[in-house]
mmCIF file of C-alpha atoms in Angstrom:
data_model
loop_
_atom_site.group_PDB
_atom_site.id
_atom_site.type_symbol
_atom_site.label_atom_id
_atom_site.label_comp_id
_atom_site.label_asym_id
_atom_site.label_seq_id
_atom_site.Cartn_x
_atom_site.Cartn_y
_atom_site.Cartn_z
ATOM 1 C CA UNK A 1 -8.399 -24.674 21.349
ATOM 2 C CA UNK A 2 -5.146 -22.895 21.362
ATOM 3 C CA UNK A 3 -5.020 -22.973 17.838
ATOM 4 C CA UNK A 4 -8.443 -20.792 17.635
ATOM 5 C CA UNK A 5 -6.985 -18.535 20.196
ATOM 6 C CA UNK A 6 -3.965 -17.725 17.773
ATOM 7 C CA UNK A 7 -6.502 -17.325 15.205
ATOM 8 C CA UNK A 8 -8.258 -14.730 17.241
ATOM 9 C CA UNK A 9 -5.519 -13.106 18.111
ATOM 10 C CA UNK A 10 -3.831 -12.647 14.344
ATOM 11 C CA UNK A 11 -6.956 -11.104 13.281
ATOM 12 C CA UNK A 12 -7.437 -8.667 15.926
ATOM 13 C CA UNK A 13 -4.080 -7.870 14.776
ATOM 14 C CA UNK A 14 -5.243 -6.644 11.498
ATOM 15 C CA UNK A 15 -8.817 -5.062 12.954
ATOM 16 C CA UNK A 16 -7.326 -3.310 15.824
ATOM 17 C CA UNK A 17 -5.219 -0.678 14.362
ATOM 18 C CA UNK A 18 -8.197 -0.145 11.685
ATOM 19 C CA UNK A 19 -11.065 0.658 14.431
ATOM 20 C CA UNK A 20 -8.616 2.676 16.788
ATOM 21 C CA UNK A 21 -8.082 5.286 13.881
ATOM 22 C CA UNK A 22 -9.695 8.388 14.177
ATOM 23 C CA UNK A 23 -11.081 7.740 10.689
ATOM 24 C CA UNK A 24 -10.612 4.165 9.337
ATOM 25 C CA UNK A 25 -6.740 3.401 7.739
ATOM 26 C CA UNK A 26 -8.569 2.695 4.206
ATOM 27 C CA UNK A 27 -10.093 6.359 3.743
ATOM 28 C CA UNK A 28 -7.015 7.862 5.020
ATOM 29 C CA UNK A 29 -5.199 5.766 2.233
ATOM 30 C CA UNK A 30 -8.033 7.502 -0.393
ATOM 31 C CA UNK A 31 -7.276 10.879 1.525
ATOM 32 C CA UNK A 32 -3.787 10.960 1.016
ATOM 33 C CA UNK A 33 -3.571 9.427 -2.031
ATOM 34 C CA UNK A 34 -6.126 12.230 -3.369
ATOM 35 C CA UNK A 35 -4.505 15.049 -1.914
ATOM 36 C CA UNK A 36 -0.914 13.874 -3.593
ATOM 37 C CA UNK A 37 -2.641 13.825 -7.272
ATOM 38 C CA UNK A 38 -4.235 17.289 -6.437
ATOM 39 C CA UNK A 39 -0.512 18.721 -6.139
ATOM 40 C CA UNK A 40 0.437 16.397 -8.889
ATOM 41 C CA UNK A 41 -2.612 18.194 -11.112
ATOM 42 C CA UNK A 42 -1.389 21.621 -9.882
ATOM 43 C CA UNK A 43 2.470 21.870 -9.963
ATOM 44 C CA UNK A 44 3.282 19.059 -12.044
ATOM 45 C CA UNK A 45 6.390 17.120 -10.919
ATOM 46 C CA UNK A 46 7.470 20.179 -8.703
ATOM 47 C CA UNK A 47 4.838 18.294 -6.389
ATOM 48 C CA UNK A 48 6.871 15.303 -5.865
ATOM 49 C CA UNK A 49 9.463 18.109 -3.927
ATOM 50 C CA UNK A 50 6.842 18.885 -1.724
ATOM 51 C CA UNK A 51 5.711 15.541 -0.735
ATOM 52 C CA UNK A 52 8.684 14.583 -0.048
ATOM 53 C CA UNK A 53 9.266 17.329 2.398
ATOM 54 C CA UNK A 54 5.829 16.661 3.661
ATOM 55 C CA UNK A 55 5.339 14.302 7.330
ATOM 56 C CA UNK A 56 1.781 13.171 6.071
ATOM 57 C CA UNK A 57 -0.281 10.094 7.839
ATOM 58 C CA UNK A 58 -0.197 7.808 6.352
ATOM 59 C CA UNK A 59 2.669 8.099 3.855
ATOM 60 C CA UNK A 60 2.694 8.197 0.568
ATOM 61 C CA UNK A 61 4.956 7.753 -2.272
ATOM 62 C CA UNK A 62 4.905 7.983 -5.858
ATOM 63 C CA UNK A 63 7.045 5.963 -8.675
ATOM 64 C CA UNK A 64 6.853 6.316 -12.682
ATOM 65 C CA UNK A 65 5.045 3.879 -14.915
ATOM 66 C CA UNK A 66 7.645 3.656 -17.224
ATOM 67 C CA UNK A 67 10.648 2.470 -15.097
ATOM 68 C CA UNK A 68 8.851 2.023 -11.642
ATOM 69 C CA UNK A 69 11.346 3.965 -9.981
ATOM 70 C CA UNK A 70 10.206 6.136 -6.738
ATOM 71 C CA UNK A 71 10.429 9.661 -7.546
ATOM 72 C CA UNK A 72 8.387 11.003 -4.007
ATOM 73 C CA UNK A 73 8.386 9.402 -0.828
ATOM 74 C CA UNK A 74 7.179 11.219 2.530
ATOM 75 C CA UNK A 75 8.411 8.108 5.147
ATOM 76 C CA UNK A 76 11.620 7.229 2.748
ATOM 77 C CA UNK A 77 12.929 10.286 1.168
ATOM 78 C CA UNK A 78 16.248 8.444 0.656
ATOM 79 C CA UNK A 79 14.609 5.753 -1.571
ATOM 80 C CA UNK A 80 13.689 8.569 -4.377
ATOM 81 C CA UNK A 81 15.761 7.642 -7.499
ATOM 82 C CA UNK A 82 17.159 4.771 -6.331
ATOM 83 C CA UNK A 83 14.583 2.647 -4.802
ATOM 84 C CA UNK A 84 11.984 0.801 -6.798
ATOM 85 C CA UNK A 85 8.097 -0.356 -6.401
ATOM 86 C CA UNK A 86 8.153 -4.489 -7.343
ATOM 87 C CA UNK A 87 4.708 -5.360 -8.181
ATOM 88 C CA UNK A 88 6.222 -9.181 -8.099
ATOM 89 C CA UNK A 89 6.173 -8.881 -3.735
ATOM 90 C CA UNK A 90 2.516 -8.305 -4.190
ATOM 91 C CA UNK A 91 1.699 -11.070 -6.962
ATOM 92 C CA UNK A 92 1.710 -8.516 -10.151
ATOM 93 C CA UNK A 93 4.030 -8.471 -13.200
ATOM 94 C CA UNK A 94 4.669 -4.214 -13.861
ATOM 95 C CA UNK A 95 2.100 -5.135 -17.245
ATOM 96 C CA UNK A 96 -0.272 -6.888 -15.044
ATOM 97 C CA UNK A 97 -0.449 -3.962 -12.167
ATOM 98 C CA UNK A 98 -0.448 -1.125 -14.782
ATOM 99 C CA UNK A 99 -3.293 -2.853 -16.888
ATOM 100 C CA UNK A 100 -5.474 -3.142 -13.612
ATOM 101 C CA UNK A 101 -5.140 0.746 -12.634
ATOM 102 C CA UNK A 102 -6.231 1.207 -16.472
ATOM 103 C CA UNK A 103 -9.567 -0.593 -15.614
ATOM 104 C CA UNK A 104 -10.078 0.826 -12.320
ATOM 105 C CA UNK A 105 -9.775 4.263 -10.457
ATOM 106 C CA UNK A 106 -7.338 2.346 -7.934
ATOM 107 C CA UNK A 107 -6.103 -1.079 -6.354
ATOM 108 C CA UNK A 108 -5.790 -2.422 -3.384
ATOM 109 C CA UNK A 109 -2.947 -5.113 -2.492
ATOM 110 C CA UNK A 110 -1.000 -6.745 -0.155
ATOM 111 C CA UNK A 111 2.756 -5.632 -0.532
ATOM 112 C CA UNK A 112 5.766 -6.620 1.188
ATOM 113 C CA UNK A 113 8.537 -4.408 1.638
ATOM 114 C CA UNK A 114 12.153 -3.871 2.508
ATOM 115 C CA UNK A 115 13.374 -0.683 3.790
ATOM 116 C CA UNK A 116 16.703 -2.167 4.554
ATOM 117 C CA UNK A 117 18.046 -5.841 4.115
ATOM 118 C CA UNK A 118 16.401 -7.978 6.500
ATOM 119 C CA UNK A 119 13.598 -6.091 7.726
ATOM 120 C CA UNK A 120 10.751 -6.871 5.406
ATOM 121 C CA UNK A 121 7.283 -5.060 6.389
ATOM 122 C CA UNK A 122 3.709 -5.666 5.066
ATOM 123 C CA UNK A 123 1.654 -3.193 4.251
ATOM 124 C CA UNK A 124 -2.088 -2.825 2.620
ATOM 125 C CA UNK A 125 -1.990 -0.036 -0.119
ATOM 126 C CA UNK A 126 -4.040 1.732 -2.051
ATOM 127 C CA UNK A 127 -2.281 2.703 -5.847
ATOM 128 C CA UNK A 128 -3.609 5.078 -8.383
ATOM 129 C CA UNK A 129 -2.333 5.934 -11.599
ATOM 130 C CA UNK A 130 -2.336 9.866 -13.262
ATOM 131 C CA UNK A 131 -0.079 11.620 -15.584
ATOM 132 C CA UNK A 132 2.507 8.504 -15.864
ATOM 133 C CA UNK A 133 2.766 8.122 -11.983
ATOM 134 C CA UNK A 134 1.425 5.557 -9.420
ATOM 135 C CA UNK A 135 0.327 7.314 -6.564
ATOM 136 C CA UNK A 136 0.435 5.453 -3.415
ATOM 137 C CA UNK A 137 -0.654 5.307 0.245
ATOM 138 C CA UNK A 138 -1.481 2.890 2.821
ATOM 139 C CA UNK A 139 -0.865 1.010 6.572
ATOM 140 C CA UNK A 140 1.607 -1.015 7.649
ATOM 141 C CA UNK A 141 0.697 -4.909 9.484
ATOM 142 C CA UNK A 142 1.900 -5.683 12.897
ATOM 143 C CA UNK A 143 4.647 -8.273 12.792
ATOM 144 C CA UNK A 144 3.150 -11.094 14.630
ATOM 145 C CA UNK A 145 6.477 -13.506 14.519
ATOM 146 C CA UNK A 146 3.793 -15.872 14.172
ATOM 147 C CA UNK A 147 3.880 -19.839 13.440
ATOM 148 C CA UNK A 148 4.557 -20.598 9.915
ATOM 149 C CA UNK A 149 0.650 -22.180 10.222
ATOM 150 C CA UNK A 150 -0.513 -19.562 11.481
ATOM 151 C CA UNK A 151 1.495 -17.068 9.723
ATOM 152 C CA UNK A 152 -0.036 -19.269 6.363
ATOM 153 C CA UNK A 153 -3.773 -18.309 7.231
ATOM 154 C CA UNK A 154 -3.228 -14.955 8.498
ATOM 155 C CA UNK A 155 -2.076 -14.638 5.149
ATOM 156 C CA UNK A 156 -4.924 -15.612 3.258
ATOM 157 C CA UNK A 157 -7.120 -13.534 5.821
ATOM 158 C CA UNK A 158 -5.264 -10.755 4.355
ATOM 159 C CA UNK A 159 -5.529 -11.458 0.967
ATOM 160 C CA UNK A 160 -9.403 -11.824 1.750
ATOM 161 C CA UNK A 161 -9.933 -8.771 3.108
ATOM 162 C CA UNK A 162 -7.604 -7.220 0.012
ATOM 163 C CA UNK A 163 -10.195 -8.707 -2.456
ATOM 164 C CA UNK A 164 -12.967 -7.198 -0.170
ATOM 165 C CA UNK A 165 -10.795 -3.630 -0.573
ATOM 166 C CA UNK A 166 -10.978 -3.843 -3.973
ATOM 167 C CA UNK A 167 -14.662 -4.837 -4.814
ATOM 168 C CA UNK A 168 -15.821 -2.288 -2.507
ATOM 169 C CA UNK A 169 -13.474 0.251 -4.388
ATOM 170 C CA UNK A 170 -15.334 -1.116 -7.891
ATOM 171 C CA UNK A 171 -12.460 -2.627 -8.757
ATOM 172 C CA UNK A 172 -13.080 -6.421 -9.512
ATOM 173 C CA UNK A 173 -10.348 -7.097 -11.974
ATOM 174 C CA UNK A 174 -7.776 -7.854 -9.354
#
C-alpha cells in the first residue's frame, strides 16, 4: 500500500506543475521556442544577444549543430561559449539527435542537466532545428529524492509521457 502511495505521489509530481500553469508547460515550450526562431529569422545571430538579455518563461537556449556549443541562453547566460548541449544525458548520439530534428519539426526528450558540479536537474524539452541552430525550451522536474525503486519507475513514467510528447508533436521517429 505504501508503495502505491509513493507511486501517486511521484506522478502528481510531474502533473501538478503542468495543470497549475496558466497555459500548459508543453505549449509554452512551442511558444518560446517559436518566438526565439522568429528573432533568429529576423536578425540573424544578432538574436542570440537579445535572448540572452531576455528573462523569458520558460527559458530557452540555443547551441550550433556543428559543435553543439550554447551560443544563447536566457536562465544561463554564463554557459554561452563555454557550455555544451550532450545529447548522450538524454539517450542520443549528436548524429542520432540531429537526424531526428531532420525528420520532424521538433523533439521532445528527457534531459538531465548540470548547471554546476553536483546539482544535476531534469528537465522535459522541446528542440528545434533552423539555420544550423537547435532551438530549445522546456520545464524543469521536481527533485523528489526519491527511492532508487521508485526513482526507477518514475523514470520510465517520464520517458512514457516523452514518447506521448513526441507522437502528439508528429514526431514518431524518436
Amino acid at each position: 500500500m505504501q508503495k502505491i502511495m509513493l507511486m501517486g505521489i511521484a506522478a502528481l509530481a510531474v502533473l501538478a506543475p503542468v495543470a497549475m500553469a496558466e497555459e500548459s508547460s508543453t505549449e509554452a515550450a512551442y511558444r518560446s521556442v517559436a518566438q526565439a526562431q522568429e528573432m533568429f529569422a529576423a536578425n540573424g545571430t544578432d538574436a542570440f544577444e537579445q535572448i540572452s538579455g531576455s528573462n523569458v518563461d520558460p527559458f530557452v537556449f540555443v547551441f550550433g549543430t556543428d559543435d553543439f556549443v550554447i551560443v544563447a541562453s536566457s536562465d544561463f547566460p554564463e554557459l554561452e561559449g563555454e557550455g555544451g548541449f550532450y545529447p548522450s544525458q538524454a539517450g542520443y548520439t549528436r548524429e542520432s539527435l540531429l537526424e531526428h530534428l531532420g525528420e520532424c519539426d521538433g523533439l521532445w526528450m528527457l534531459y538531465h542537466f548540470e548547471p554546476e558540479p553536483g546539482v544535476i536537474l531534469a528537465e522535459i524539452l522541446w528542440l528545434s532545428e533552423m539555420g544550423g541552430y537547435v532551438f530549445g525550451s522546456g520545464f524543469f522536474l521536481p527533485d523528489l529524492n526519491l527511492p532508487e525503486w521508485l526513482q526507477a519507475w518514475y523514470d520510465e513514467q517520464l520517458k512514457t509521457m516523452v514518447r506521448l510528447l513526441n507522437v502528439a508533436a508528429g514526431c514518431e521517429c524518436a
